Coordinates of C-alpha atoms in Angstrom, one line a residue:
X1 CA -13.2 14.2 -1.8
X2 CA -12.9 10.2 -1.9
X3 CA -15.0 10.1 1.9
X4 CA -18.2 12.2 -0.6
X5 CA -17.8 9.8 -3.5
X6 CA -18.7 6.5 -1.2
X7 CA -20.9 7.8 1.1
X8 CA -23.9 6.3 0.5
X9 CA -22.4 3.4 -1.6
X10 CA -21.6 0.5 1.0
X11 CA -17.9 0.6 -0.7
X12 CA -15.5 0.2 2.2
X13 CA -12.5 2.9 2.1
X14 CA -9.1 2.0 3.1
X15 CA -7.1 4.5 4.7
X16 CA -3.5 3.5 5.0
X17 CA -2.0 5.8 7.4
X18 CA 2.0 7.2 6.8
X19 CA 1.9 8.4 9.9
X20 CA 0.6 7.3 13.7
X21 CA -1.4 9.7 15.7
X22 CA -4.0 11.0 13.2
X23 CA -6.1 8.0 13.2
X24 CA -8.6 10.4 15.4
X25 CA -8.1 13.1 13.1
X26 CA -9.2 10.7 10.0
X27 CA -12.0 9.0 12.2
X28 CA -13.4 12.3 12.9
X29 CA -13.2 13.5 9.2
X30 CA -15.0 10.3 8.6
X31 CA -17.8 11.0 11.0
X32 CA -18.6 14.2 9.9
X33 CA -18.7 13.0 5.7
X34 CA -21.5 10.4 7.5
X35 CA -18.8 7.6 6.1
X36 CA -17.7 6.2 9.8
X37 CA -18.8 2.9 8.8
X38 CA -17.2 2.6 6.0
X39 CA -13.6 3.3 7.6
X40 CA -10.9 0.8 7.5
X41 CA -7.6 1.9 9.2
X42 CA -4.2 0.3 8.4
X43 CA -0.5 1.6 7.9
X44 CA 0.9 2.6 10.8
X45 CA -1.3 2.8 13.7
X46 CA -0.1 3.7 17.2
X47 CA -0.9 1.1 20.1
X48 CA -2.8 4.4 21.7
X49 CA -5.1 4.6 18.9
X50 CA -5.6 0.8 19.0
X51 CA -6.4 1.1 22.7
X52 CA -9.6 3.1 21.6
X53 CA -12.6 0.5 21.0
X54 CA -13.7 3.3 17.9
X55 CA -10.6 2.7 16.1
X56 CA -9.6 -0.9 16.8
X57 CA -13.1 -2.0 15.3
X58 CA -12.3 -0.6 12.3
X59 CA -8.4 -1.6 12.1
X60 CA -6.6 -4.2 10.6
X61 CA -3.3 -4.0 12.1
X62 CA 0.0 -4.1 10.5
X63 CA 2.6 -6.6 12.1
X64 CA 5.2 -3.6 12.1
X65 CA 2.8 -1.2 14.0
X66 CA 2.0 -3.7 16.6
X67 CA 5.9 -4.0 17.1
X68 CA 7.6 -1.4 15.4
X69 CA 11.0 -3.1 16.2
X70 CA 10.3 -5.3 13.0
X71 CA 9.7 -2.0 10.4
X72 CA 13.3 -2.8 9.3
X73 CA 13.8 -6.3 9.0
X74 CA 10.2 -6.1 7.4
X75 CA 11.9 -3.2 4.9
X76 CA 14.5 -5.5 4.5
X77 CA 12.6 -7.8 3.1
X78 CA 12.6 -10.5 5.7
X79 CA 9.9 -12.2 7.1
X80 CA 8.9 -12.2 10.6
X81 CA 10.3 -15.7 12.7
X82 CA 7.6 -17.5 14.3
X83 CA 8.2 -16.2 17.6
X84 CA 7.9 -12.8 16.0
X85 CA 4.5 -13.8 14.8
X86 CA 3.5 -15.4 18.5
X87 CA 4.5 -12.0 19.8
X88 CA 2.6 -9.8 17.4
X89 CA -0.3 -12.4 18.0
X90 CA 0.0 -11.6 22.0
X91 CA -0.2 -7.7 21.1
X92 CA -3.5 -8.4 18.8
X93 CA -5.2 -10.2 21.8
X94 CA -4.3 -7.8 24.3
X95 CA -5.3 -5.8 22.1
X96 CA -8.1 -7.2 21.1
X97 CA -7.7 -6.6 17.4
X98 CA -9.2 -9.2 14.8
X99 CA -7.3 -8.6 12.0
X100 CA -3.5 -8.6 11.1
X101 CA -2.5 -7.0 8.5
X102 CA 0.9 -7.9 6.0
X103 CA 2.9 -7.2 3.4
X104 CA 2.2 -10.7 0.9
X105 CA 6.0 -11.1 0.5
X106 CA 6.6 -11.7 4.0
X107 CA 3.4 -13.7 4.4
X108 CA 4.4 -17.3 5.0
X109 CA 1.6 -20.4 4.4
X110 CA 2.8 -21.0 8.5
X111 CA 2.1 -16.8 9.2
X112 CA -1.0 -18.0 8.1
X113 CA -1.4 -21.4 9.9
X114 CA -0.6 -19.6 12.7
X115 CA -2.3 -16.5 12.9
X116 CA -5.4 -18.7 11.8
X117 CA -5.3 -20.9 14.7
X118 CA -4.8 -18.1 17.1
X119 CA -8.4 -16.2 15.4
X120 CA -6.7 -13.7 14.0
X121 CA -7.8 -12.6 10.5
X122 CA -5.6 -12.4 8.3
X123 CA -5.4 -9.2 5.5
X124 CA -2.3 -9.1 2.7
X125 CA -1.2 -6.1 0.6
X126 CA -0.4 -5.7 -2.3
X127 CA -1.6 -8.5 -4.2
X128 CA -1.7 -8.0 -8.0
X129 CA -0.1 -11.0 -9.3
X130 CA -3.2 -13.4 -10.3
X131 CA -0.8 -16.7 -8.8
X132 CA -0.5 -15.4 -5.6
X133 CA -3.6 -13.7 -5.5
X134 CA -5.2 -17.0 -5.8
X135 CA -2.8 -18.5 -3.6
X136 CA -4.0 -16.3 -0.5
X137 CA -7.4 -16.9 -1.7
X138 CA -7.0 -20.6 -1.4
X139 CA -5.2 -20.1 2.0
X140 CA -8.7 -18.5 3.2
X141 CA -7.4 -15.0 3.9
X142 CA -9.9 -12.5 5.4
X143 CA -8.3 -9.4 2.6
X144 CA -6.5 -8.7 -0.2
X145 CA -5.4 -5.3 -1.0
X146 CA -4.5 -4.9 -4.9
X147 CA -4.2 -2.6 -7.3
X148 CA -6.2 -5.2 -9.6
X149 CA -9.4 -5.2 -8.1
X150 CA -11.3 -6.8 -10.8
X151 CA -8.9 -9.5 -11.1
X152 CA -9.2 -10.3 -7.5
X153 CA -12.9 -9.9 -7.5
X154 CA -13.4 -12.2 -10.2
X155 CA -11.4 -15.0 -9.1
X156 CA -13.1 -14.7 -5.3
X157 CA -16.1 -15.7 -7.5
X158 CA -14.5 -18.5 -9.3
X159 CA -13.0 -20.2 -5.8
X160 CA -16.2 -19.3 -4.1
X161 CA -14.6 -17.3 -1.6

């Protein structure tokens, strides 16, 4: 239903997958609503989906997909070390994925530093505190995910981002 309500529209769609191994599924729903190009893939992708050029273009990867040994300590609450983050950054070049995706609470200013020296975008969910959302903004990240889109919208404008 959401795939016939943008088509045509340039809106991009978001589809944050529960589960790995239904990105082709998805991708192929996608294709046939004639909304391919409008597909973004985060969540949990699988590093066999990622391998496929048709579904890393259009991923922005989460940090516990790319190494799902960190799902708990991300659950936990804690933030990835920075040899964590050199890791992850490893998987997104071999890869070849642009864009890493994280949870803003675990997103430190030197995740950022680093990922951004490395060219790798970065993309933070959920955002939907108008502090932080500027914060990120400021910090020149590539997405924000939010449940406040308007807010976020609006201040892009004002920081000319």
């Amino acid at each position: 239903e959401v795939f016939s309500l943008i088509r045509g529209s340039g809106m991009k769609i978001n589809c944050d997958l529960k589960h790995p191994g239904i990105e082709h599924a998805v991708l192929a729903l996608a294709q046939t609503c004639g909304v391919d190009d409008q597909l973004i893939f985060s969540g949990f992708v699988s590093h066999e989906a990622v391998g496929d050029p048709a579904i890393r273009s259009r991923t922005f990867w989460n940090i516990e997909s790319a190494m799902p040994e960190l799902l708990p300590q991300c659950e936990a609450g804690i933030p990835p070390a920075e040899e964590q983050v050199r890791a992850a950054i490893a998987l997104y070049r071999r890869y070849d994925v642009r864009i890493a995706n994280l949870y803003y609470g675990l997103c430190t200013p030197e995740h950022l530093a680093l990922l951004h020296e490395n060219d790798i975008l970065t993309s933070v969910w959920t955002v939907n505190d108008e502090p932080c959302a500027r914060r990120f903004l400021d910090a020149g990240v590539y997405n924000i995910t939010t449940r406040r889109p308007v807010m976020v919208c609006g201040l892009r404008k004002d920081c000319g981002a």
